[in-house]
XYZ file of C-alpha atoms in Angstrom:
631
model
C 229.658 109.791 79.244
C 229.021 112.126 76.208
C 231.973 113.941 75.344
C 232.460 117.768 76.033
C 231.061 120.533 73.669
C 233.067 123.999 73.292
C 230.596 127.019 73.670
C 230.481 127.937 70.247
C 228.247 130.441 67.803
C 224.843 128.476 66.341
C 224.501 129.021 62.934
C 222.062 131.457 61.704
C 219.555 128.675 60.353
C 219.408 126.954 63.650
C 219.346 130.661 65.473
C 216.229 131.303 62.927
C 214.319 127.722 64.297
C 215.253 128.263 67.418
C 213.187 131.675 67.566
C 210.560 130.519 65.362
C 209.645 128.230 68.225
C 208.993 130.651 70.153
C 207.069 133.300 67.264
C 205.566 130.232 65.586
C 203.659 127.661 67.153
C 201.122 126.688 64.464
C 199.607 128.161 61.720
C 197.311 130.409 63.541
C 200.521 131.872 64.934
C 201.370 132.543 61.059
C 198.190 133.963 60.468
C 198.660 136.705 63.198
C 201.949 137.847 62.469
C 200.885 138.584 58.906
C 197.690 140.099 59.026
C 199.170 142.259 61.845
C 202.050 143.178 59.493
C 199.220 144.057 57.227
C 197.473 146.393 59.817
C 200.821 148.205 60.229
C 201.471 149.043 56.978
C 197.619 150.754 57.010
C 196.217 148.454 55.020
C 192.182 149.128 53.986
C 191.391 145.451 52.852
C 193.343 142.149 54.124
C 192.008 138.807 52.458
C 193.331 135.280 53.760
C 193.304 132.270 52.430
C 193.566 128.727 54.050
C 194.304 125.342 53.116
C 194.286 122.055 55.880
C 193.943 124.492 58.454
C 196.877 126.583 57.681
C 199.475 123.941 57.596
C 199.055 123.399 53.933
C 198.598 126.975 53.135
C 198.603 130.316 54.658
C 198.175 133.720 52.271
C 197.368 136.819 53.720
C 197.087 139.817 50.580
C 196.509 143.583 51.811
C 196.713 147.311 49.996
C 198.610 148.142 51.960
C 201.895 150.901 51.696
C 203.890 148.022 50.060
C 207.877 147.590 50.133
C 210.623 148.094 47.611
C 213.089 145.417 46.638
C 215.544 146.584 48.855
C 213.376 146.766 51.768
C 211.879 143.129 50.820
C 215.768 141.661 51.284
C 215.685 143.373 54.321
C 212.201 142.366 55.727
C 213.338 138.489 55.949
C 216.270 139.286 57.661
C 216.558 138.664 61.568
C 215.869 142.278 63.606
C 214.969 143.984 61.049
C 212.001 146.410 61.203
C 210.732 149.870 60.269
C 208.737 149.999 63.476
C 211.196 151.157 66.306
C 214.799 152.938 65.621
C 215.703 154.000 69.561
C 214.631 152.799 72.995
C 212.444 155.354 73.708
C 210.055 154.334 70.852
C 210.088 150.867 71.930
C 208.324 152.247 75.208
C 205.863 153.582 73.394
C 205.179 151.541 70.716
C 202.017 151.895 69.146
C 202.500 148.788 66.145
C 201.267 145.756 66.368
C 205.030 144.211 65.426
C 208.093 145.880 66.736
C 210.651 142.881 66.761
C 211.483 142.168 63.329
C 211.982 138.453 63.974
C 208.529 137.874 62.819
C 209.085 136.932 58.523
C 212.437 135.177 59.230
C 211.454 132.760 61.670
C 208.710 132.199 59.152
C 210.449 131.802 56.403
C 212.901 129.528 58.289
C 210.468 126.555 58.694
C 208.485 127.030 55.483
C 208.332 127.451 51.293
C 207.607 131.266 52.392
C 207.113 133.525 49.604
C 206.454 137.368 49.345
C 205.693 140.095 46.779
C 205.577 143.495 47.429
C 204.975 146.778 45.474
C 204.800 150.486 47.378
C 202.593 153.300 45.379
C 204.042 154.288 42.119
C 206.381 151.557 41.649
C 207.100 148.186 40.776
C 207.026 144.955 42.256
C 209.242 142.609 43.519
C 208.762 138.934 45.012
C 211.665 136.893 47.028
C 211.228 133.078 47.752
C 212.806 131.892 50.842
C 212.681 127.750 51.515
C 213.210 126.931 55.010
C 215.458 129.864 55.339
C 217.947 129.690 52.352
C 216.702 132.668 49.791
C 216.034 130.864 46.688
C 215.157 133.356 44.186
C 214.197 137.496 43.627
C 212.316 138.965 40.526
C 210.412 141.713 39.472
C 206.792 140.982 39.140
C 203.435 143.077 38.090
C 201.170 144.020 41.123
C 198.995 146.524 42.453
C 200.350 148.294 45.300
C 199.998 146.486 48.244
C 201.859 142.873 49.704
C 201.240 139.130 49.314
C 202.511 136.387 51.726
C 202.515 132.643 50.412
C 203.406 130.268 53.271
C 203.254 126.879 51.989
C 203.753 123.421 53.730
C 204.479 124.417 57.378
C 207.137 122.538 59.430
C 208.035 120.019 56.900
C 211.639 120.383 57.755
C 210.813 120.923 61.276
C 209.038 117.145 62.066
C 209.244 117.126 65.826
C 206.959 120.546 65.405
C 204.363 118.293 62.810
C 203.904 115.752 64.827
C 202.197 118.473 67.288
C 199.701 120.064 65.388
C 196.210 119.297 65.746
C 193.690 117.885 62.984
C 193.340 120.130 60.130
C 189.377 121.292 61.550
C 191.218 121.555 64.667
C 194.122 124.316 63.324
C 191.649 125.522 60.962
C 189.223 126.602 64.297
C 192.314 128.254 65.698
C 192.869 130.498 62.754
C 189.449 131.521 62.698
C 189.127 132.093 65.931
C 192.705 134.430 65.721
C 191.430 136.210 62.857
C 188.285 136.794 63.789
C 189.997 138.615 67.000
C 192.020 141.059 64.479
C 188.823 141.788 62.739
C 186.673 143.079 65.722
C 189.983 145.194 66.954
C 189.863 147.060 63.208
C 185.832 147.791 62.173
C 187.647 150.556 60.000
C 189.169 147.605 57.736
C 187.670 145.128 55.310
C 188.788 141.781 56.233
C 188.313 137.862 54.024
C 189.094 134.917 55.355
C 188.602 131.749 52.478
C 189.326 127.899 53.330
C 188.894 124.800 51.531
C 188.331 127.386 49.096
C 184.881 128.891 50.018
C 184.570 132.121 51.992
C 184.352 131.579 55.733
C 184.398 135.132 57.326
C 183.040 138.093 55.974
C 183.529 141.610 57.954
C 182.521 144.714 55.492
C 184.794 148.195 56.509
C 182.996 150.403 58.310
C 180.376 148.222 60.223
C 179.710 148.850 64.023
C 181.301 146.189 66.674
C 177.883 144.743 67.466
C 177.671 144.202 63.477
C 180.832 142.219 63.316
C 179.873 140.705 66.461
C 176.764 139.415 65.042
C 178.979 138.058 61.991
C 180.561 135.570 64.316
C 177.852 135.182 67.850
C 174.192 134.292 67.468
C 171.609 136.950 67.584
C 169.976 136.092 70.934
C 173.288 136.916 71.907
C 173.975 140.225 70.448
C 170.474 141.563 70.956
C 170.710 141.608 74.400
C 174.719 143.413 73.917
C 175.008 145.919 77.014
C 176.969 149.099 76.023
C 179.723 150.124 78.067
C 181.977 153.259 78.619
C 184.278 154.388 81.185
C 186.852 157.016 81.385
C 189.002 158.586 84.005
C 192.627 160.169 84.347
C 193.263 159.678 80.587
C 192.460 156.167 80.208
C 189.126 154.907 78.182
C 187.545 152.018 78.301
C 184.323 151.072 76.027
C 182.429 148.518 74.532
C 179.679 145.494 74.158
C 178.855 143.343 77.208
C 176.840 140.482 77.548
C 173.379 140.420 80.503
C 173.743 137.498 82.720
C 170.914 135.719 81.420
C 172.811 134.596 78.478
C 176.199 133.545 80.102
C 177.722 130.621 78.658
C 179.850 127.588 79.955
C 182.692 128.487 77.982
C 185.053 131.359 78.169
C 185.238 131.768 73.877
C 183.357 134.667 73.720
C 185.633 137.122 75.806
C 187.477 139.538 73.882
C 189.872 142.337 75.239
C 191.775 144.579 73.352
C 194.523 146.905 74.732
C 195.311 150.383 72.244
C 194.001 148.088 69.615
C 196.236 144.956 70.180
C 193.902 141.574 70.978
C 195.663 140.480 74.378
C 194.655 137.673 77.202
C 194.939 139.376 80.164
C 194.479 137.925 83.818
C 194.164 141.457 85.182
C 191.446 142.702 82.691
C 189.654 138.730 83.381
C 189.990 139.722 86.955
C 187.982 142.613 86.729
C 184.847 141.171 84.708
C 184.728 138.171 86.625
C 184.668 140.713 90.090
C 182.292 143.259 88.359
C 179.747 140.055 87.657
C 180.017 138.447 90.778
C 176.974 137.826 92.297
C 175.633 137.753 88.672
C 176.821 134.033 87.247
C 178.008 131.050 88.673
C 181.196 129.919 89.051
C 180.797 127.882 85.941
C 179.386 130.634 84.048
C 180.673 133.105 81.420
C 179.840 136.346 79.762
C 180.266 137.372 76.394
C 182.598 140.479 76.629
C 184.341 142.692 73.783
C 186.437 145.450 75.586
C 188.617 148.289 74.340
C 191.265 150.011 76.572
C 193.011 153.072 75.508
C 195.568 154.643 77.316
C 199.387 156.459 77.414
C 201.176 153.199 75.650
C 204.277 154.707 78.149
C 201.581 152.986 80.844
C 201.309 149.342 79.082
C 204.474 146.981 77.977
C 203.373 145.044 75.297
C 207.284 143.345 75.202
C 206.445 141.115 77.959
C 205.387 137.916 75.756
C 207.266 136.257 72.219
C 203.841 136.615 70.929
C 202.642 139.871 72.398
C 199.832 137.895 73.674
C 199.735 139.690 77.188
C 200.821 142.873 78.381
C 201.584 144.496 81.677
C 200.295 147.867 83.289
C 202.445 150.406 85.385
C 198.888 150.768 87.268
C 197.305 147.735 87.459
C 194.874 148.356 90.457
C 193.490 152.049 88.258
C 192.935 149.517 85.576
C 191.138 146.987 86.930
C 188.988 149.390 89.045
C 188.129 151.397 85.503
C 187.187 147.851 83.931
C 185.215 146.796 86.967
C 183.253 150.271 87.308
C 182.340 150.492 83.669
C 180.683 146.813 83.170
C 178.858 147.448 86.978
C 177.734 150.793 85.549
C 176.803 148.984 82.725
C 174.859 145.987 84.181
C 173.050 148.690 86.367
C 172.232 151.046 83.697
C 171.080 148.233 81.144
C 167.271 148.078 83.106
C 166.725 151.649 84.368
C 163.288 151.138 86.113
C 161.867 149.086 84.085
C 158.887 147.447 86.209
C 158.855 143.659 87.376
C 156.621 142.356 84.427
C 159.285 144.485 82.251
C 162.524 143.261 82.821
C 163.749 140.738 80.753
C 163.965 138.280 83.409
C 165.429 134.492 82.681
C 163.148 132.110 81.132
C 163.972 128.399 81.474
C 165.595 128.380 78.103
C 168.031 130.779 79.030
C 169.021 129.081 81.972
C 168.614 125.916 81.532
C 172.525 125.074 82.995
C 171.805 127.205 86.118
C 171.035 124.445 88.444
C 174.070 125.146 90.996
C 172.337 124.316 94.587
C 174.548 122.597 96.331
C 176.475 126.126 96.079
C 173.689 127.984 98.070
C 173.040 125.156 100.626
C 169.278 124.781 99.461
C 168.283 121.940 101.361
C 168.153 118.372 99.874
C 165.290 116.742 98.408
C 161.734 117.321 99.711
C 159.303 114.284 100.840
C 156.630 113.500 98.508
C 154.546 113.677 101.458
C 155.872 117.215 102.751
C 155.965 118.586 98.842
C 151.478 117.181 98.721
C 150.512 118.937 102.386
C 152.812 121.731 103.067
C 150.507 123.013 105.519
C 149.635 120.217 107.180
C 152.570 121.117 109.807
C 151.601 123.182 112.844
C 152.377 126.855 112.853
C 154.602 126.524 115.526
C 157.001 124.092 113.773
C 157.425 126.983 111.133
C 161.053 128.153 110.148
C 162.569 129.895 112.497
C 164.641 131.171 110.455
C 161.520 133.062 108.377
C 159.730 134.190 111.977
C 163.316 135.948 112.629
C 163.449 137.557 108.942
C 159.931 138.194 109.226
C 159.568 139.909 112.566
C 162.709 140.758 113.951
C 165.616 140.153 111.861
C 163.835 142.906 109.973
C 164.195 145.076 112.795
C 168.036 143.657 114.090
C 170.224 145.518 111.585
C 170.969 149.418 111.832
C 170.834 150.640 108.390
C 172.150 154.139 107.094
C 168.111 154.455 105.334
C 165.016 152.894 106.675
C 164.242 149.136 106.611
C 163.318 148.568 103.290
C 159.786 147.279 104.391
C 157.486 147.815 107.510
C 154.399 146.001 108.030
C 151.161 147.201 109.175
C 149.126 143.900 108.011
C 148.752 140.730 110.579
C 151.150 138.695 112.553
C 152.977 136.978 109.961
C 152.532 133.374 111.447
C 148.426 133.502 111.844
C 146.966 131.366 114.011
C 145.798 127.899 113.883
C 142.480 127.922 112.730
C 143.282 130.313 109.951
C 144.735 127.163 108.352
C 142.636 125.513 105.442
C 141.353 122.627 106.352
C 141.409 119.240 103.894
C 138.169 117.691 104.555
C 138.581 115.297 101.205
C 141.173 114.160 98.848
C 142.203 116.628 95.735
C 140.854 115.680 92.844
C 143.230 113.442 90.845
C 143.639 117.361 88.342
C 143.726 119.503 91.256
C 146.685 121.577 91.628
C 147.582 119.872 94.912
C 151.040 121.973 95.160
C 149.742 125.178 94.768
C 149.124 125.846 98.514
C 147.222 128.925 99.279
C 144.004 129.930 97.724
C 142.340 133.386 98.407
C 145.847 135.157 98.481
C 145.488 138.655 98.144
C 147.527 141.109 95.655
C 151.096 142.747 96.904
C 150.456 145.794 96.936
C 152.408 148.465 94.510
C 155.947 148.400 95.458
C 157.526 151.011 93.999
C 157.649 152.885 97.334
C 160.605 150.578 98.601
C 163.700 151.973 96.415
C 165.832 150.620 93.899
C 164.926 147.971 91.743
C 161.131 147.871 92.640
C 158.586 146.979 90.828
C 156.934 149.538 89.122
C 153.178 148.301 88.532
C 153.196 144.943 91.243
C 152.276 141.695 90.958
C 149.541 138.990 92.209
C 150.761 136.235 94.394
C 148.875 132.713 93.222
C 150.580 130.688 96.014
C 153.717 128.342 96.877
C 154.806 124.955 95.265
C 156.262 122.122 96.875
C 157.177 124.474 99.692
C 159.609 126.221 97.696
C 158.325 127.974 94.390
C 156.179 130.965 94.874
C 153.849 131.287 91.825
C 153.246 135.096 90.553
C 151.210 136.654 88.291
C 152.760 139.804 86.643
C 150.699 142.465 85.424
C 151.341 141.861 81.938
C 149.410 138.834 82.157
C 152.737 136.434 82.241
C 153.647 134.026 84.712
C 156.267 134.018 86.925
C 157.807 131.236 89.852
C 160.680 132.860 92.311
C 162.953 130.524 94.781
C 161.561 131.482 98.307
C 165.726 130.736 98.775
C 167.449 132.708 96.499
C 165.032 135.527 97.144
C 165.841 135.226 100.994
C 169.300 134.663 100.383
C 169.113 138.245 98.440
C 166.933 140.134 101.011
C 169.378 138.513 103.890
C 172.380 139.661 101.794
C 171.871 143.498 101.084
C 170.792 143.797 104.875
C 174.008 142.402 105.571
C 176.077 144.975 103.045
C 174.150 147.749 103.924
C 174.312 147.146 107.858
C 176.302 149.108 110.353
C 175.880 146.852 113.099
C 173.544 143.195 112.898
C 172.037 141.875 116.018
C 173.052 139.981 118.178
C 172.023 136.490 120.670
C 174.593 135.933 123.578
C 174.700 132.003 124.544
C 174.000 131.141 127.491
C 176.804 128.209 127.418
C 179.533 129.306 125.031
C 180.694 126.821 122.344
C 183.714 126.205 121.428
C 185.226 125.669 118.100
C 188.947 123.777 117.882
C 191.350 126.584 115.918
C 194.162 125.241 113.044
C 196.854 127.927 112.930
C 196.030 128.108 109.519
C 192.119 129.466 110.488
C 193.686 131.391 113.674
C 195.731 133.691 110.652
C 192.151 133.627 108.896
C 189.890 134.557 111.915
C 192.661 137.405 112.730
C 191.769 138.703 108.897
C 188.042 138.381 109.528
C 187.102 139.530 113.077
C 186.102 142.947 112.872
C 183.496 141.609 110.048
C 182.324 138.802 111.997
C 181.556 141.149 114.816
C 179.845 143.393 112.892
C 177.812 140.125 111.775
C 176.848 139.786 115.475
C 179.355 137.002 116.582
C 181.138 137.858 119.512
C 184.135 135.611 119.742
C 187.189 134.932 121.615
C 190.748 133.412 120.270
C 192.024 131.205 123.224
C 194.976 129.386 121.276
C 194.183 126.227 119.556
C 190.520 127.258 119.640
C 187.810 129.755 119.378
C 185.192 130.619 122.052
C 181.510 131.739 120.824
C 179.785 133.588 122.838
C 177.287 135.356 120.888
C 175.680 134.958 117.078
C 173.669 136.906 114.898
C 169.897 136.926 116.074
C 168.548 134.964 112.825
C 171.219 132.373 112.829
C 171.222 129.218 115.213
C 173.905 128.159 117.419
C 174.505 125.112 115.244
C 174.461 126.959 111.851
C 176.876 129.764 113.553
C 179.395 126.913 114.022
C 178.818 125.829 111.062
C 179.343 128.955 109.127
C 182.277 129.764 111.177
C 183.679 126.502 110.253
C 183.636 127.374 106.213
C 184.143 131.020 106.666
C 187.539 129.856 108.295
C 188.242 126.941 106.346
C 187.312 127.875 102.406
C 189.523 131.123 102.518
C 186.996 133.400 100.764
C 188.112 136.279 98.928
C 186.298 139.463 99.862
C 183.668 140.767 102.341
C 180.914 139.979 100.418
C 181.707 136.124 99.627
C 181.465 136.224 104.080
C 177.612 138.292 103.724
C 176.521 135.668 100.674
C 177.635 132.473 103.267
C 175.826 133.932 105.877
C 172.648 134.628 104.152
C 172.846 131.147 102.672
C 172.939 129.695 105.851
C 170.214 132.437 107.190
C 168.017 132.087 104.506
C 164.824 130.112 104.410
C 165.501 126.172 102.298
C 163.162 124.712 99.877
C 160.843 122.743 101.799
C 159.820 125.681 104.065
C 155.682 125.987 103.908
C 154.883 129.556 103.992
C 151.727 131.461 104.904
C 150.198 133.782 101.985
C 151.246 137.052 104.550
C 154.215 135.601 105.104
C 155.308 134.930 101.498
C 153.997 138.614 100.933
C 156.500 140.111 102.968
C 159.286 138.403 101.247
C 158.105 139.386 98.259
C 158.186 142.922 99.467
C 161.397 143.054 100.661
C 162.663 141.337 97.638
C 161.126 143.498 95.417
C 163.510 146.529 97.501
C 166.851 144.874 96.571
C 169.118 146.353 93.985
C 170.579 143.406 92.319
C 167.041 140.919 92.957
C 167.433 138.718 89.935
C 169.892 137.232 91.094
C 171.079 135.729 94.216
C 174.711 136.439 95.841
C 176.014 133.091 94.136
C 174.947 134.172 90.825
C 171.570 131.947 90.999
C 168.111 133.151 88.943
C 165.780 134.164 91.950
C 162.594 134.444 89.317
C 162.100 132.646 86.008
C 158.858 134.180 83.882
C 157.242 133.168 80.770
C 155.098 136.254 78.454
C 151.987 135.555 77.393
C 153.312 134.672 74.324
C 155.638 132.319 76.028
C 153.273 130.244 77.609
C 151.201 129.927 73.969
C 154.599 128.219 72.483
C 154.557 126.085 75.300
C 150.920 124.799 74.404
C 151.480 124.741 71.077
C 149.064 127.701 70.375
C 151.122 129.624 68.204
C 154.591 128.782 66.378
């Protein structure tokens, strides 16, 4: 048994490591202490320098305001600081440091060095090794301040032994500084390691300047500006389009009254205003800036002031949200289908997600050759109920976004073409209809139409419809995800769906777990068109929406109750996955028309509700890359 210890005073060197554990993780940490030291004292130009990623070296130089050799003494000193004197400044804080902790737990686990010198006088240096002060001279400088922090931890080996590779640390105080640098276009900022320049950002460019700096340009081009205000708060910036999401969340930048923060809240409310946009493995490139009363943000919540928390939270994630939706919406204001700069394959080359949108599995080589050698009456049901009266099933506050006036959509038999030899061994043997006439102009049918139409070629492999666009491109759209779409903003714009009572009701065995669940959800699924009945351990169907079989009602039911979705509108996208027509479906040209149609009416019709491309095109110019015509 270890013997007793008296509660006793630490001393203040082991007081300084103590708290430098929890100011300085690594050298990155280093790195944005000083260069935000260097923003509050006003600074105009900040240069850094590097050496093995920060551990070896870290030197930040500004102009800025400078200290005396009074104030230097003081600066290393544990809670010491010029930037708060009462409690009711520490509230409002508008620095980026506020603790004065910041140089002494530096200089505590470090050769730290500094040199100061404020306008109009001299300078002064102090050097400080691993928190004893060592020595303090006058020196000759230029107004402004110098930090030297040489070899990093050395006296501190349990903290070595965790750093990274030098590339590794080096990444990490890139990636930190190049934060600081987007907050501040008003400042010149250097960043030099291995000693060539890295990072160059020139005072006074715009964000999307610095942006480019540091993101490629097929990235930037395509930058979405955004702006939002409302009851004294601001919000403003660059935004990525969906088409170029990423799979990695490294280009999201927010930035609260000009401090760089990682916010769950402020995530929250991008990921919410882009739903239905990406998938759940995709990420957009964001750079936001929120102003507001600092008495409504506490940025004291976090050693490193890495996160803050709002007095409002739900006002400032519903500013966030509006402004990128706004944003998204406003980016293509009615631009025409051949117009829109829909995805090309490159673009979304990782956006093969189907199993989250139920899309049927793979297609027989047989089916995919002679998708209309079926009969007519074997067609989808699910289509004949979009097409002729799903259409019709739910009440909606404007008319149906199509009406038909052309033939039945399933024609009859003998309208089929007949195969009365093999297709030549070149022949196009997917491509399934051949005299298909034009859509007509569909700009009649509200948002998001297209403004000058489009020629329907035919379907492939009973899932692809091919399109020409009136720019002379080419397009293919997901008969799916397009359905899924149509099937969706029915649903959200519905007051009431149809409904098919069962002649034998099913039942469906209830976990108390899904009973709390269905209790949250049954006004919505009745508005769906299920009419259902809680009898204890389980749950009695006795009617489902009209386009939606008895099986797949169960089925839905079963995941609605079972996956815990979030909102309302993860319930519509399940249901129109389920609703929807699957790959494999053979359509006729009418019918295919009339999804086109209606597609063409929805608001959001690039995408599907799980964040899926519904149409992939290729320009003229496009398709003369592809065969080599032109570099």
């Amino acid at each position: 048994m270890p013997t007793r210890r008296p509660i006793r005073e630490l001393p203040p060197a082991l007081r300084n490591q103590i708290a430098a554990g929890e100011v300085v993780e690594r050298p990155a940490s280093v790195l944005k202490e000083l260069v935000e030291n260097s923003l509050d004292a006003r600074a105009s130009r900040i240069s850094v320098t590097l050496d093995r990623g920060g551990q070896g070296l870290v030197e930040v130089q500004d102009d800025g305001h400078g200290m005396g050799a009074e104030e230097l003494e003081l600066a290393v000193m544990r809670h010491a600081t010029s930037k708060v004197a009462t409690f009711e400044e520490l509230l409002a804080v508008g620095s980026y440091g506020f603790r004065g902790e910041a140089l002494a737990s530096i200089a505590s686990v470090s050769t730290f060095t500094i040199a100061s010198s404020p306008d109009g006088e001299s300078g002064h240096a102090l050097e400080v090794v691993h928190g004893r002060l060592e020595s303090s001279k006058p020196v000759a400088m230029q107004r402004g301040t110098r930090i030297t922090v040489h070899e990093l931890f050395t006296n501190v080996p349990a903290r070595l032994k965790f750093l990274k590779t030098p590339a590794t640390e080096n990444r990490r105080c890139t990636e930190i500084f190049t934060r600081l640098a987007l907050t501040r276009p008003e400042v010149d900022f250097r960043l030099e390691s291995g000693g060539r320049e890295v990072l160059r950002f020139l005072a006074g460019q715009t964000l999307r300047e610095r942006l480019a700096v540091v993101w490629p340009p097929a990235v930037t081009e395509g930058l979405i500006q955004v702006h939002e205000s409302a009851h004294g708060r601001r919000v403003y910036g660059l935004i990525g389009h969906p088409g170029s999401a990423q799979g990695r969340p490294d280009r999201i930048l927010f930035a609260v009254n000009g401090r760089p923060v990682q916010d769950k809240l402020l995530l929250r409310a991008v990921r919410d205003a882009y739903s239905g946009r990406l998938l759940s493995r995709e990420h957009p490139q964001v750079a936001l800036f929120l102003e507001l009363d600092p008495h409504e943000v506490d940025v004291n919540v976090h050693p490193a002031k890495a996160e803050v928390r709002f007095r409002d939270e739900r006002a400032v994630f519903s500013l966030v949200r509006r402004a990128i939706v706004h944003g998204l919406e406003g980016s293509l204001p009615g631009a025409a289908l051949g117009d829109r700069p829909l995805h090309t394959p490159a673009a979304d080359s990782s956006s093969q997600d189907v199993a989250a949108t139920s899309s049927a599995p793979d297609i027989p080589q047989e089916q995919r050759r002679e998708p209309h050698a079926q009969p007519p009456e074997r067609r989808s049901a699910a289509l004949n109920e979009f097409s002729a009266s799903y259409a019709g099933s739910l009440t909606t506050p404007e008319p149906p976004p199509f009406t038909r006036s052309a033939p039945p959509l399933t024609p009859p038999r003998s309208s089929q073409p007949e195969r009365s030899q093999a297709p030549l061994p070149f022949a196009p043997a997917e491509v399934s209809s051949t005299e298909a006439p034009a859509v007509r102009d569909a700009s009649h049918v509200g948002p998001g139409a297209a403004g000058r139409g489009f020629e329907y070629l035919g379907q492939v492999a009973a899932t692809y419809l091919l399109l020409r666009l009136d720019h002379g491109g080419l397009a293919v759209l997901d008969q799916h995800a397009a359905h899924e779409r149509v099937l969706f903003d029915k649903l959200r714009n519905a007051k009431d769906a149809g409904s098919r009572p069962l002649a034998v009701p099913m039942e469906l065995p209830l976990h108390p777990s899904e009973a709390q669940r269905f209790m949250e959800l049954a006004v919505e699924l009745e508005r769906l068109g299920f009419s259902l009945v809680s009898e204890g351990a389980k749950l009695s169907i006795h009617a489902v929406p009209g386009g939606l079989s008895p099986a797949k009602a169960r089925e839905f039911l079963q995941s609605c109750l079972a996956e815990r979705v979030d909102d309302l509108s993860a319930v519509w996208a399940m249901l129109s996955c389920r609703m929807a027509l699957k790959a494999g479906e053979p359509l006729a040209p009418d019918e295919a028309m009339a999804l086109l149609e209606a597609w063409a009416g929805c608001e959001d019709r690039d995408y599907c509700p799980h964040g899926r491309p519904v149409l992939i095109s290729w320009s003229p110019d496009d398709l003369a890359k592809l065969f080599k015509r032109r570099g």
